[in-house]
PDB file of C-alpha atoms and ligand atoms in Angstrom:
ATOM      1  CA  MET A   1      30.036  11.651  -0.076  1.00 57.00           C
ATOM      2  CA  ASN A   2      30.675  13.423   3.192  1.00 62.00           C
ATOM      3  CA  GLU A   3      33.457  11.760   5.167  1.00 67.00           C
ATOM      4  CA  ALA A   4      32.818  13.587   8.459  1.00 74.00           C
ATOM      5  CA  PRO A   5      31.560  11.350  11.281  1.00 81.00           C
ATOM      6  CA  LEU A   6      27.760  11.085  11.369  1.00 95.00           C
ATOM      7  CA  MET A   7      26.050  13.026  14.006  1.00 97.00           C
ATOM      8  CA  PRO A   8      24.946  10.629  16.893  1.00 98.00           C
ATOM      9  CA  GLY A   9      21.296   9.604  16.502  1.00 98.00           C
ATOM     10  CA  LEU A  10      18.991   6.944  15.119  1.00 98.00           C
ATOM     11  CA  TYR A  11      18.898   6.978  11.287  1.00 98.00           C
ATOM     12  CA  VAL A  12      15.589   5.374  10.073  1.00 98.00           C
ATOM     13  CA  VAL A  13      16.695   4.008   6.678  1.00 98.00           C
ATOM     14  CA  ALA A  14      14.395   2.880   3.867  1.00 98.00           C
ATOM     15  CA  THR A  15      15.544  -0.065   1.869  1.00 98.00           C
ATOM     16  CA  PRO A  16      14.277  -1.450  -1.535  1.00 98.00           C
ATOM     17  CA  ILE A  17      10.906  -3.293  -1.787  1.00 98.00           C
ATOM     18  CA  GLY A  18      12.269  -5.697  -4.444  1.00 97.00           C
ATOM     19  CA  ASN A  19      14.629  -3.927  -6.834  1.00 98.00           C
ATOM     20  CA  LEU A  20      18.020  -3.386  -5.338  1.00 97.00           C
ATOM     21  CA  GLY A  21      18.588  -0.318  -7.591  1.00 97.00           C
ATOM     22  CA  ASP A  22      16.050   1.514  -5.419  1.00 98.00           C
ATOM     23  CA  ILE A  23      18.564   1.886  -2.514  1.00 98.00           C
ATOM     24  CA  THR A  24      19.359   5.630  -2.268  1.00 98.00           C
ATOM     25  CA  LEU A  25      22.829   7.210  -2.335  1.00 98.00           C
ATOM     26  CA  ARG A  26      22.131   8.560   1.087  1.00 98.00           C
ATOM     27  CA  ALA A  27      20.988   5.241   2.416  1.00 98.00           C
ATOM     28  CA  LEU A  28      24.257   3.633   1.217  1.00 98.00           C
ATOM     29  CA  ASP A  29      26.257   6.445   2.669  1.00 97.00           C
ATOM     30  CA  VAL A  30      24.551   6.307   6.060  1.00 98.00           C
ATOM     31  CA  LEU A  31      24.726   2.470   6.234  1.00 97.00           C
ATOM     32  CA  LYS A  32      28.441   2.650   5.565  1.00 97.00           C
ATOM     33  CA  ARG A  33      29.099   5.307   8.174  1.00 97.00           C
ATOM     34  CA  VAL A  34      26.933   4.322  11.137  1.00 97.00           C
ATOM     35  CA  ASP A  35      28.519   2.392  14.090  1.00 97.00           C
ATOM     36  CA  LEU A  36      25.755  -0.193  14.284  1.00 97.00           C
ATOM     37  CA  ILE A  37      22.718  -1.335  12.286  1.00 98.00           C
ATOM     38  CA  ALA A  38      19.653  -2.451  14.107  1.00 98.00           C
ATOM     39  CA  ALA A  39      17.404  -4.551  11.957  1.00 98.00           C
ATOM     40  CA  GLU A  40      14.011  -6.269  12.030  1.00 97.00           C
ATOM     41  CA  ASP A  41      15.663  -9.435  10.824  1.00 97.00           C
ATOM     42  CA  THR A  42      19.413  -9.596  10.914  1.00 97.00           C
ATOM     43  CA  ARG A  43      19.471 -12.402   8.361  1.00 97.00           C
ATOM     44  CA  VAL A  44      17.467 -10.406   5.850  1.00 97.00           C
ATOM     45  CA  THR A  45      19.479  -7.254   6.443  1.00 98.00           C
ATOM     46  CA  GLY A  46      22.784  -9.232   6.590  1.00 98.00           C
ATOM     47  CA  GLN A  47      22.049 -10.523   3.051  1.00 97.00           C
ATOM     48  CA  LEU A  48      21.221  -6.958   1.803  1.00 98.00           C
ATOM     49  CA  LEU A  49      24.422  -5.614   3.304  1.00 98.00           C
ATOM     50  CA  ALA A  50      26.498  -8.394   1.836  1.00 97.00           C
ATOM     51  CA  THR A  51      25.080  -7.527  -1.628  1.00 97.00           C
ATOM     52  CA  LEU A  52      25.830  -3.926  -1.063  1.00 97.00           C
ATOM     53  CA  GLY A  53      29.403  -4.722   0.136  1.00 97.00           C
ATOM     54  CA  ILE A  54      28.771  -3.314   3.625  1.00 97.00           C
ATOM     55  CA  SER A  55      29.993  -4.962   6.789  1.00 96.00           C
ATOM     56  CA  LYS A  56      28.632  -3.615  10.122  1.00 96.00           C
ATOM     57  CA  PRO A  57      27.718  -4.987  13.545  1.00 97.00           C
ATOM     58  CA  LEU A  58      23.995  -5.935  13.513  1.00 98.00           C
ATOM     59  CA  LEU A  59      21.472  -5.987  16.406  1.00 97.00           C
ATOM     60  CA  SER A  60      18.053  -7.578  16.119  1.00 97.00           C
ATOM     61  CA  VAL A  61      15.239  -5.197  17.062  1.00 96.00           C
ATOM     62  CA  ARG A  62      11.856  -6.539  16.104  1.00 93.00           C
ATOM     63  CA  GLU A  63       8.293  -6.278  17.307  1.00 90.00           C
ATOM     64  CA  HIS A  64       8.689  -8.536  20.352  1.00 91.00           C
ATOM     65  CA  ASN A  65      11.810  -6.866  21.720  1.00 94.00           C
ATOM     66  CA  GLU A  66      11.463  -3.276  20.424  1.00 94.00           C
ATOM     67  CA  ARG A  67      11.271  -1.806  23.879  1.00 93.00           C
ATOM     68  CA  GLN A  68      14.398  -3.500  25.226  1.00 95.00           C
ATOM     69  CA  GLY A  69      16.098  -2.748  21.884  1.00 96.00           C
ATOM     70  CA  ALA A  70      15.183   0.846  22.409  1.00 97.00           C
ATOM     71  CA  GLU A  71      16.866   0.946  25.852  1.00 96.00           C
ATOM     72  CA  LYS A  72      20.053  -0.558  24.448  1.00 97.00           C
ATOM     73  CA  LEU A  73      20.194   1.796  21.507  1.00 98.00           C
ATOM     74  CA  ALA A  74      19.297   4.861  23.584  1.00 98.00           C
ATOM     75  CA  ALA A  75      22.413   4.118  25.768  1.00 98.00           C
ATOM     76  CA  LYS A  76      24.609   3.730  22.714  1.00 98.00           C
ATOM     77  CA  ILE A  77      23.324   6.901  21.092  1.00 98.00           C
ATOM     78  CA  ALA A  78      23.573   8.868  24.337  1.00 98.00           C
ATOM     79  CA  ALA A  79      27.290   7.735  24.398  1.00 98.00           C
ATOM     80  CA  GLY A  80      27.843   9.239  20.915  1.00 97.00           C
ATOM     81  CA  ALA A  81      26.916   6.369  18.488  1.00 98.00           C
ATOM     82  CA  ALA A  82      25.240   6.708  15.140  1.00 98.00           C
ATOM     83  CA  VAL A  83      22.782   3.827  14.701  1.00 98.00           C
ATOM     84  CA  ALA A  84      20.721   2.850  11.609  1.00 98.00           C
ATOM     85  CA  TYR A  85      17.363   1.135  11.849  1.00 98.00           C
ATOM     86  CA  VAL A  86      16.150  -0.879   8.859  1.00 98.00           C
ATOM     87  CA  SER A  87      13.162  -3.272   8.394  1.00 98.00           C
ATOM     88  CA  ASP A  88      13.134  -6.193   6.053  1.00 97.00           C
ATOM     89  CA  ALA A  89      11.927  -4.094   3.039  1.00 98.00           C
ATOM     90  CA  GLY A  90      10.782  -0.547   2.411  1.00 98.00           C
ATOM     91  CA  THR A  91      10.334   2.135   5.132  1.00 98.00           C
ATOM     92  CA  PRO A  92      10.450   1.154   8.786  1.00 98.00           C
ATOM     93  CA  ALA A  93       7.288   1.842  10.774  1.00 97.00           C
ATOM     94  CA  ILE A  94       5.050   1.478   7.697  1.00 98.00           C
ATOM     95  CA  SER A  95       3.263  -1.774   8.614  1.00 97.00           C
ATOM     96  CA  ASP A  96       6.721  -2.751  10.054  1.00 97.00           C
ATOM     97  CA  PRO A  97       8.460  -2.329  13.416  1.00 96.00           C
ATOM     98  CA  GLY A  98      10.156   0.961  14.105  1.00 97.00           C
ATOM     99  CA  ALA A  99       7.498   3.258  15.651  1.00 97.00           C
ATOM    100  CA  VAL A 100       8.030   2.064  19.272  1.00 96.00           C
ATOM    101  CA  LEU A 101      11.820   2.493  18.945  1.00 97.00           C
ATOM    102  CA  VAL A 102      11.482   5.939  17.394  1.00 98.00           C
ATOM    103  CA  ARG A 103       9.068   7.143  20.109  1.00 97.00           C
ATOM    104  CA  ALA A 104      11.332   5.796  22.888  1.00 97.00           C
ATOM    105  CA  LEU A 105      14.342   7.595  21.517  1.00 97.00           C
ATOM    106  CA  ARG A 106      12.302  10.884  21.078  1.00 97.00           C
ATOM    107  CA  GLU A 107      11.087  10.555  24.600  1.00 97.00           C
ATOM    108  CA  ALA A 108      14.728  10.207  25.736  1.00 97.00           C
ATOM    109  CA  GLY A 109      15.546  13.451  23.920  1.00 98.00           C
ATOM    110  CA  LEU A 110      17.696  11.715  21.289  1.00 98.00           C
ATOM    111  CA  PRO A 111      17.875  12.708  17.574  1.00 98.00           C
ATOM    112  CA  VAL A 112      15.873  10.585  15.108  1.00 98.00           C
ATOM    113  CA  ILE A 113      16.704  11.236  11.484  1.00 98.00           C
ATOM    114  CA  PRO A 114      14.692   9.900   8.484  1.00 98.00           C
ATOM    115  CA  VAL A 115      16.518   8.580   5.460  1.00 98.00           C
ATOM    116  CA  PRO A 116      13.570   8.169   3.023  1.00 98.00           C
ATOM    117  CA  GLY A 117      13.249   5.906   0.116  1.00 98.00           C
ATOM    118  CA  ALA A 118      11.086   3.033  -1.180  1.00 98.00           C
ATOM    119  CA  SER A 119       7.749   2.176   0.323  1.00 98.00           C
ATOM    120  CA  ALA A 120       5.089   0.035  -1.338  1.00 98.00           C
ATOM    121  CA  VAL A 121       2.325   2.498  -0.412  1.00 98.00           C
ATOM    122  CA  THR A 122       3.864   5.501  -2.170  1.00 98.00           C
ATOM    123  CA  ALA A 123       5.038   3.373  -5.162  1.00 98.00           C
ATOM    124  CA  ALA A 124       1.517   2.033  -5.666  1.00 98.00           C
ATOM    125  CA  LEU A 125      -0.057   5.505  -5.341  1.00 98.00           C
ATOM    126  CA  SER A 126       2.289   6.870  -7.899  1.00 97.00           C
ATOM    127  CA  VAL A 127       1.106   4.524 -10.639  1.00 97.00           C
ATOM    128  CA  ALA A 128      -2.584   4.170  -9.694  1.00 97.00           C
ATOM    129  CA  GLY A 129      -3.660   7.374 -11.396  1.00 95.00           C
ATOM    130  CA  PHE A 130      -6.250   8.479  -8.829  1.00 93.00           C
ATOM    131  CA  ALA A 131      -6.890  12.229  -8.867  1.00 89.00           C
ATOM    132  CA  PRO A 132      -4.628  14.013  -6.408  1.00 89.00           C
ATOM    133  CA  GLY A 133      -6.373  14.362  -3.095  1.00 91.00           C
ATOM    134  CA  PRO A 134      -6.520  12.624   0.241  1.00 95.00           C
ATOM    135  CA  TRP A 135      -5.747   8.942   0.754  1.00 97.00           C
ATOM    136  CA  LEU A 136      -5.953   6.776   3.784  1.00 97.00           C
ATOM    137  CA  PHE A 137      -3.402   4.137   4.565  1.00 98.00           C
ATOM    138  CA  ALA A 138      -5.295   1.260   6.263  1.00 98.00           C
ATOM    139  CA  GLY A 139      -2.387  -1.291   6.249  1.00 98.00           C
ATOM    140  CA  PHE A 140      -3.359  -4.865   6.651  1.00 98.00           C
ATOM    141  CA  LEU A 141      -7.026  -5.742   7.199  1.00 98.00           C
ATOM    142  CA  PRO A 142      -7.893  -8.232   9.912  1.00 98.00           C
ATOM    143  CA  PRO A 143      -7.373 -11.930   8.961  1.00 96.00           C
ATOM    144  CA  LYS A 144     -10.845 -13.130   9.995  1.00 97.00           C
ATOM    145  CA  GLN A 145     -13.693 -12.445   7.685  1.00 96.00           C
ATOM    146  CA  LYS A 146     -16.202 -10.889  10.105  1.00 97.00           C
ATOM    147  CA  ALA A 147     -13.600  -8.478  11.485  1.00 98.00           C
ATOM    148  CA  ARG A 148     -12.339  -7.748   7.944  1.00 98.00           C
ATOM    149  CA  ARG A 149     -15.846  -6.911   6.649  1.00 97.00           C
ATOM    150  CA  ASP A 150     -16.485  -4.722   9.696  1.00 97.00           C
ATOM    151  CA  ALA A 151     -13.194  -2.873   9.136  1.00 98.00           C
ATOM    152  CA  ILE A 152     -14.079  -2.210   5.500  1.00 97.00           C
ATOM    153  CA  LEU A 153     -17.589  -1.133   6.390  1.00 97.00           C
ATOM    154  CA  ALA A 154     -16.202   1.366   8.834  1.00 97.00           C
ATOM    155  CA  LEU A 155     -14.347   2.918   5.794  1.00 97.00           C
ATOM    156  CA  LYS A 156     -17.310   2.724   3.376  1.00 95.00           C
ATOM    157  CA  HIS A 157     -18.067   6.535   3.456  1.00 94.00           C
ATOM    158  CA  GLN A 158     -14.469   7.677   3.659  1.00 94.00           C
ATOM    159  CA  PRO A 159     -14.012  10.266   0.934  1.00 94.00           C
ATOM    160  CA  ALA A 160     -10.246   9.476   0.685  1.00 96.00           C
ATOM    161  CA  VAL A 161      -8.704   6.747  -1.588  1.00 97.00           C
ATOM    162  CA  LEU A 162      -8.286   3.557   0.643  1.00 98.00           C
ATOM    163  CA  VAL A 163      -4.905   1.902   0.533  1.00 98.00           C
ATOM    164  CA  PHE A 164      -4.517  -1.660   1.917  1.00 98.00           C
ATOM    165  CA  TYR A 165      -1.544  -4.049   2.091  1.00 98.00           C
ATOM    166  CA  GLU A 166      -2.347  -7.706   1.515  1.00 98.00           C
ATOM    167  CA  ALA A 167      -0.671 -11.111   1.554  1.00 97.00           C
ATOM    168  CA  PRO A 168      -0.990 -13.492  -1.369  1.00 97.00           C
ATOM    169  CA  HIS A 169      -2.850 -16.198   0.610  1.00 96.00           C
ATOM    170  CA  ARG A 170      -5.563 -13.644   1.622  1.00 97.00           C
ATOM    171  CA  VAL A 171      -5.888 -11.508  -1.474  1.00 97.00           C
ATOM    172  CA  ARG A 172      -8.817 -13.403  -3.083  1.00 97.00           C
ATOM    173  CA  GLU A 173     -11.045 -13.253   0.024  1.00 97.00           C
ATOM    174  CA  THR A 174     -10.177  -9.636   0.716  1.00 98.00           C
ATOM    175  CA  LEU A 175     -11.173  -8.593  -2.842  1.00 98.00           C
ATOM    176  CA  VAL A 176     -14.513 -10.429  -2.371  1.00 97.00           C
ATOM    177  CA  ASP A 177     -15.055  -8.648   0.947  1.00 98.00           C
ATOM    178  CA  LEU A 178     -14.214  -5.260  -0.589  1.00 98.00           C
ATOM    179  CA  ALA A 179     -16.698  -5.822  -3.477  1.00 97.00           C
ATOM    180  CA  VAL A 180     -19.469  -7.097  -1.121  1.00 96.00           C
ATOM    181  CA  THR A 181     -19.046  -4.365   1.385  1.00 97.00           C
ATOM    182  CA  LEU A 182     -18.307  -1.328  -0.840  1.00 96.00           C
ATOM    183  CA  GLY A 183     -20.333  -2.323  -3.904  1.00 94.00           C
ATOM    184  CA  GLY A 184     -19.009  -3.953  -7.101  1.00 94.00           C
ATOM    185  CA  GLU A 185     -18.864  -0.728  -9.113  1.00 91.00           C
ATOM    186  CA  ARG A 186     -16.192   0.971  -7.007  1.00 94.00           C
ATOM    187  CA  ARG A 187     -12.832   1.134  -8.804  1.00 95.00           C
ATOM    188  CA  ILE A 188      -9.730  -0.590  -7.504  1.00 97.00           C
ATOM    189  CA  CYS A 189      -6.098  -0.610  -8.623  1.00 98.00           C
ATOM    190  CA  ILE A 190      -4.175  -3.720  -7.776  1.00 98.00           C
ATOM    191  CA  ALA A 191      -0.453  -3.220  -7.601  1.00 98.00           C
ATOM    192  CA  ARG A 192       1.408  -6.494  -7.480  1.00 98.00           C
ATOM    193  CA  GLU A 193       5.135  -7.271  -7.115  1.00 98.00           C
ATOM    194  CA  LEU A 194       6.188  -3.634  -7.538  1.00 98.00           C
ATOM    195  CA  THR A 195       9.720  -3.026  -8.755  1.00 98.00           C
ATOM    196  CA  LYS A 196      10.201  -6.752  -9.274  1.00 98.00           C
ATOM    197  CA  GLN A 197      10.359  -8.964 -12.452  1.00 96.00           C
ATOM    198  CA  PHE A 198       6.607  -9.777 -12.593  1.00 95.00           C
ATOM    199  CA  GLU A 199       5.348  -6.384 -11.524  1.00 97.00           C
ATOM    200  CA  GLU A 200       1.867  -5.335 -12.647  1.00 97.00           C
ATOM    201  CA  THR A 201      -0.648  -2.676 -11.815  1.00 97.00           C
ATOM    202  CA  ALA A 202      -4.187  -3.207 -13.046  1.00 97.00           C
ATOM    203  CA  CYS A 203      -7.275  -1.017 -12.421  1.00 97.00           C
ATOM    204  CA  MET A 204     -10.870  -2.245 -12.774  1.00 96.00           C
ATOM    205  CA  ARG A 205     -14.195  -2.316 -11.002  1.00 95.00           C
ATOM    206  CA  LEU A 206     -14.383  -4.335  -7.729  1.00 97.00           C
ATOM    207  CA  ASP A 207     -16.778  -6.856  -9.361  1.00 95.00           C
ATOM    208  CA  GLU A 208     -14.140  -7.583 -12.016  1.00 96.00           C
ATOM    209  CA  THR A 209     -11.369  -8.615  -9.628  1.00 97.00           C
ATOM    210  CA  ALA A 210     -12.230 -12.311  -9.488  1.00 96.00           C
ATOM    211  CA  GLY A 211     -11.910 -12.569 -13.256  1.00 96.00           C
ATOM    212  CA  TRP A 212      -8.625 -10.660 -13.200  1.00 97.00           C
ATOM    213  CA  LEU A 213      -7.192 -12.973 -10.427  1.00 95.00           C
ATOM    214  CA  GLY A 214      -8.400 -16.094 -12.196  1.00 94.00           C
ATOM    215  CA  ALA A 215      -6.925 -15.125 -15.559  1.00 95.00           C
ATOM    216  CA  SER A 216      -3.450 -16.441 -14.579  1.00 92.00           C
ATOM    217  CA  ALA A 217      -2.196 -18.943 -12.062  1.00 89.00           C
ATOM    218  CA  TYR A 218       0.463 -16.436 -11.046  1.00 91.00           C
ATOM    219  CA  ARG A 219      -1.914 -13.584 -10.177  1.00 94.00           C
ATOM    220  CA  GLU A 220      -2.472 -14.764  -6.579  1.00 94.00           C
ATOM    221  CA  LYS A 221       1.233 -14.917  -5.887  1.00 95.00           C
ATOM    222  CA  GLY A 222       3.499 -12.139  -4.626  1.00 96.00           C
ATOM    223  CA  GLU A 223       2.990  -8.958  -2.665  1.00 98.00           C
ATOM    224  CA  PHE A 224      -0.063  -6.717  -3.103  1.00 98.00           C
ATOM    225  CA  VAL A 225      -1.168  -3.173  -2.528  1.00 98.00           C
ATOM    226  CA  LEU A 226      -4.842  -2.598  -2.982  1.00 98.00           C
ATOM    227  CA  LEU A 227      -5.965   0.975  -3.728  1.00 98.00           C
ATOM    228  CA  VAL A 228      -9.738   1.536  -3.709  1.00 98.00           C
ATOM    229  CA  GLU A 229     -11.482   4.698  -4.955  1.00 96.00           C
ATOM    230  CA  GLY A 230     -12.863   6.705  -2.056  1.00 95.00           C
ATOM    231  CA  ALA A 231     -16.610   7.289  -1.556  1.00 92.00           C
ATOM    232  CA  ALA A 232     -16.297  10.881  -2.849  1.00 75.00           C
ATOM    233  CA  GLN A 233     -14.703   9.878  -6.110  1.00 71.00           C
ATOM    234  CA  ALA A 234     -17.081   6.938  -6.546  1.00 70.00           C
ATOM    235  CA  GLU A 235     -20.038   9.294  -6.064  1.00 70.00           C
ATOM    236  CA  SER A 236     -18.687  12.068  -8.291  1.00 69.00           C
ATOM    237  CA  GLY A 237     -17.791   9.435 -10.959  1.00 70.00           C
ATOM    238  CA  MET A 238     -21.317   8.263 -10.844  1.00 74.00           C
ATOM    239  CA  ALA A 239     -22.641  11.751 -11.116  1.00 75.00           C
ATOM    240  CA  ASP A 240     -20.522  12.328 -14.267  1.00 78.00           C
ATOM    241  CA  ALA A 241     -21.736   9.026 -15.721  1.00 82.00           C
ATOM    242  CA  GLU A 242     -25.345  10.015 -14.986  1.00 85.00           C
ATOM    243  CA  ARG A 243     -24.952  13.472 -16.630  1.00 85.00           C
ATOM    244  CA  MET A 244     -23.481  11.830 -19.742  1.00 89.00           C
ATOM    245  CA  LEU A 245     -26.274   9.216 -19.762  1.00 88.00           C
ATOM    246  CA  ARG A 246     -28.987  11.821 -19.736  1.00 89.00           C
ATOM    247  CA  VAL A 247     -27.478  13.696 -22.632  1.00 90.00           C
ATOM    248  CA  LEU A 248     -27.229  10.525 -24.704  1.00 91.00           C
ATOM    249  CA  ALA A 249     -30.712   9.424 -23.681  1.00 91.00           C
ATOM    250  CA  GLU A 250     -32.197  12.607 -25.229  1.00 91.00           C
ATOM    251  CA  GLU A 251     -30.977  11.376 -28.650  1.00 92.00           C
ATOM    252  CA  LEU A 252     -30.795   7.600 -28.322  1.00 92.00           C
ATOM    253  CA  PRO A 253     -32.821   4.653 -27.017  1.00 91.00           C
ATOM    254  CA  ALA A 254     -32.177   3.844 -23.369  1.00 91.00           C
ATOM    255  CA  SER A 255     -30.104   0.702 -23.949  1.00 91.00           C
ATOM    256  CA  GLN A 256     -27.883   2.362 -26.560  1.00 92.00           C
ATOM    257  CA  ALA A 257     -27.365   5.383 -24.324  1.00 92.00           C
ATOM    258  CA  ALA A 258     -26.472   3.075 -21.375  1.00 91.00           C
ATOM    259  CA  LYS A 259     -24.091   1.103 -23.562  1.00 91.00           C
ATOM    260  CA  ILE A 260     -22.172   4.150 -24.808  1.00 92.00           C
ATOM    261  CA  ALA A 261     -22.077   5.857 -21.331  1.00 89.00           C
ATOM    262  CA  ALA A 262     -20.800   2.519 -19.874  1.00 86.00           C
ATOM    263  CA  LYS A 263     -17.964   2.386 -22.455  1.00 86.00           C
ATOM    264  CA  LEU A 264     -17.009   5.994 -21.834  1.00 85.00           C
ATOM    265  CA  THR A 265     -17.087   5.893 -18.077  1.00 79.00           C
ATOM    266  CA  GLY A 266     -16.171   2.343 -17.121  1.00 74.00           C
ATOM    267  CA  ARG A 267     -19.502   1.939 -15.228  1.00 79.00           C
ATOM    268  CA  LYS A 268     -21.718  -1.082 -15.604  1.00 80.00           C
ATOM    269  CA  LYS A 269     -24.120  -0.889 -18.534  1.00 86.00           C
ATOM    270  CA  SER A 270     -26.947  -2.509 -16.527  1.00 85.00           C
ATOM    271  CA  GLU A 271     -26.517  -0.036 -13.669  1.00 82.00           C
ATOM    272  CA  LEU A 272     -26.874   2.926 -16.038  1.00 86.00           C
ATOM    273  CA  TYR A 273     -29.738   1.338 -17.965  1.00 88.00           C
ATOM    274  CA  ASP A 274     -31.515   0.798 -14.648  1.00 85.00           C
ATOM    275  CA  LEU A 275     -31.273   4.479 -13.822  1.00 84.00           C
ATOM    276  CA  LEU A 276     -33.088   5.398 -17.056  1.00 87.00           C
ATOM    277  CA  VAL A 277     -35.655   2.692 -16.805  1.00 85.00           C
ATOM    278  CA  GLN A 278     -36.500   3.240 -13.171  1.00 75.00           C
ATOM    279  CA  GLU A 279     -37.689   6.762 -14.031  1.00 64.00           C
ATOM    280  CA  HIS A 280     -40.303   5.476 -16.433  1.00 61.00           C
ATOM    281  CA  ASP A 281     -41.564   2.731 -14.007  1.00 58.00           C
TER     282      ASP A 281
HETATM  283  N1  SAM B 301       7.610  -1.279   5.241  1.00 50.19           N
HETATM  284  C1  SAM B 301       7.091  -1.721   4.030  1.00 50.19           C
HETATM  285  C2  SAM B 301       6.793  -0.527   3.064  1.00 50.19           C
HETATM  286  O1  SAM B 301       7.370   0.559   3.315  1.00 50.19           O
HETATM  287  O2  SAM B 301       6.047  -0.658   2.160  1.00 50.19           O
HETATM  288  C3  SAM B 301       5.934  -2.678   4.143  1.00 50.19           C
HETATM  289  C4  SAM B 301       6.118  -3.934   4.987  1.00 50.19           C
HETATM  290  S1  SAM B 301       4.763  -4.911   5.067  1.00 50.19           S
HETATM  291  C5  SAM B 301       5.258  -6.023   6.370  1.00 50.19           C
HETATM  292  C6  SAM B 301       4.741  -5.918   3.694  1.00 50.19           C
HETATM  293  C7  SAM B 301       3.602  -5.597   2.748  1.00 50.19           C
HETATM  294  O3  SAM B 301       3.871  -4.486   1.964  1.00 50.19           O
HETATM  295  C8  SAM B 301       3.347  -6.695   1.763  1.00 50.19           C
HETATM  296  O4  SAM B 301       2.500  -7.780   2.359  1.00 50.19           O
HETATM  297  C9  SAM B 301       2.685  -5.983   0.637  1.00 50.19           C
HETATM  298  O5  SAM B 301       1.253  -5.743   0.994  1.00 50.19           O
HETATM  299  C10 SAM B 301       3.416  -4.619   0.670  1.00 50.19           C
HETATM  300  N2  SAM B 301       4.504  -4.682  -0.268  1.00 50.19           N
HETATM  301  C11 SAM B 301       5.829  -4.716   0.053  1.00 50.19           C
HETATM  302  N3  SAM B 301       6.618  -4.850  -1.047  1.00 50.19           N
HETATM  303  C12 SAM B 301       5.799  -4.784  -2.087  1.00 50.19           C
HETATM  304  C13 SAM B 301       5.952  -4.923  -3.478  1.00 50.19           C
HETATM  305  N4  SAM B 301       7.180  -5.007  -4.042  1.00 50.19           N
HETATM  306  N5  SAM B 301       4.878  -4.937  -4.269  1.00 50.19           N
HETATM  307  C14 SAM B 301       3.615  -4.778  -3.715  1.00 50.19           C
HETATM  308  N6  SAM B 301       3.407  -4.668  -2.392  1.00 50.19           N
HETATM  309  C15 SAM B 301       4.455  -4.745  -1.600  1.00 50.19           C
END
């Protein structure tokens, strides 16, 4: 590692989202060499630093005091200090404090340097298996049902994969609202407890999520990322299923064609069967 003093500035450092092994070599190096670490919660970061064997002065900079914190840090950096900013877990400013601080320092003309690493959104996307293409990070949905359904509705025709963060006590109702608002046949990947002991990622249709949650008392616990297929993929998936259905229906009775197409595409048999039958009504 480089022993030269760090250039003055704000180092925005990502920390693990569960598995301590995900701290990067560069994050360790920067945390060891900065003059001060500003943190969303000094107790949480204090524990992380103790585990990593790092001892540094800590300053609390969280949502309610980010502006004042920015003023203090700007003065220190202008005087030549290297300062790290860390949130409780993952990458600062991703559904976490950090953006206000960063903007204030940029406006003051001071250097802001990313030290990238873990984030639940990229970890979840990397194992969801959606076709490469656009995705939209929507963060946390509103806690109240009406506002939540409205927010989902506003995204209904978004072609991009939709990515949400959710807390365990709200995941059940959010999954219901997603199914009701977007339609039960859209696909979702639920990424739970990533990088931790009970990590799991399961992909299914939205109308299957209640069964999946109910299958174990532990399923509603932990931290969640919800990734929902975008409207473009849902529509092109349906178009593929329909093409397959029509080829099968030329050779087989409607119910058998629908059954095989459903198995091959993951769509609902009844939905495919209805497509064939409706034409003969
Ligand atoms: N800054 C963090 C990041 O970069 O991912 C996110 C902080 S946000 C306050 C916390 C939310 O991130 C959790 O409620 C959950 O939705 C998601 N999250 C964090 N860690 C996770 C994990 N290990 N597995 C799944 N989701 C996680």
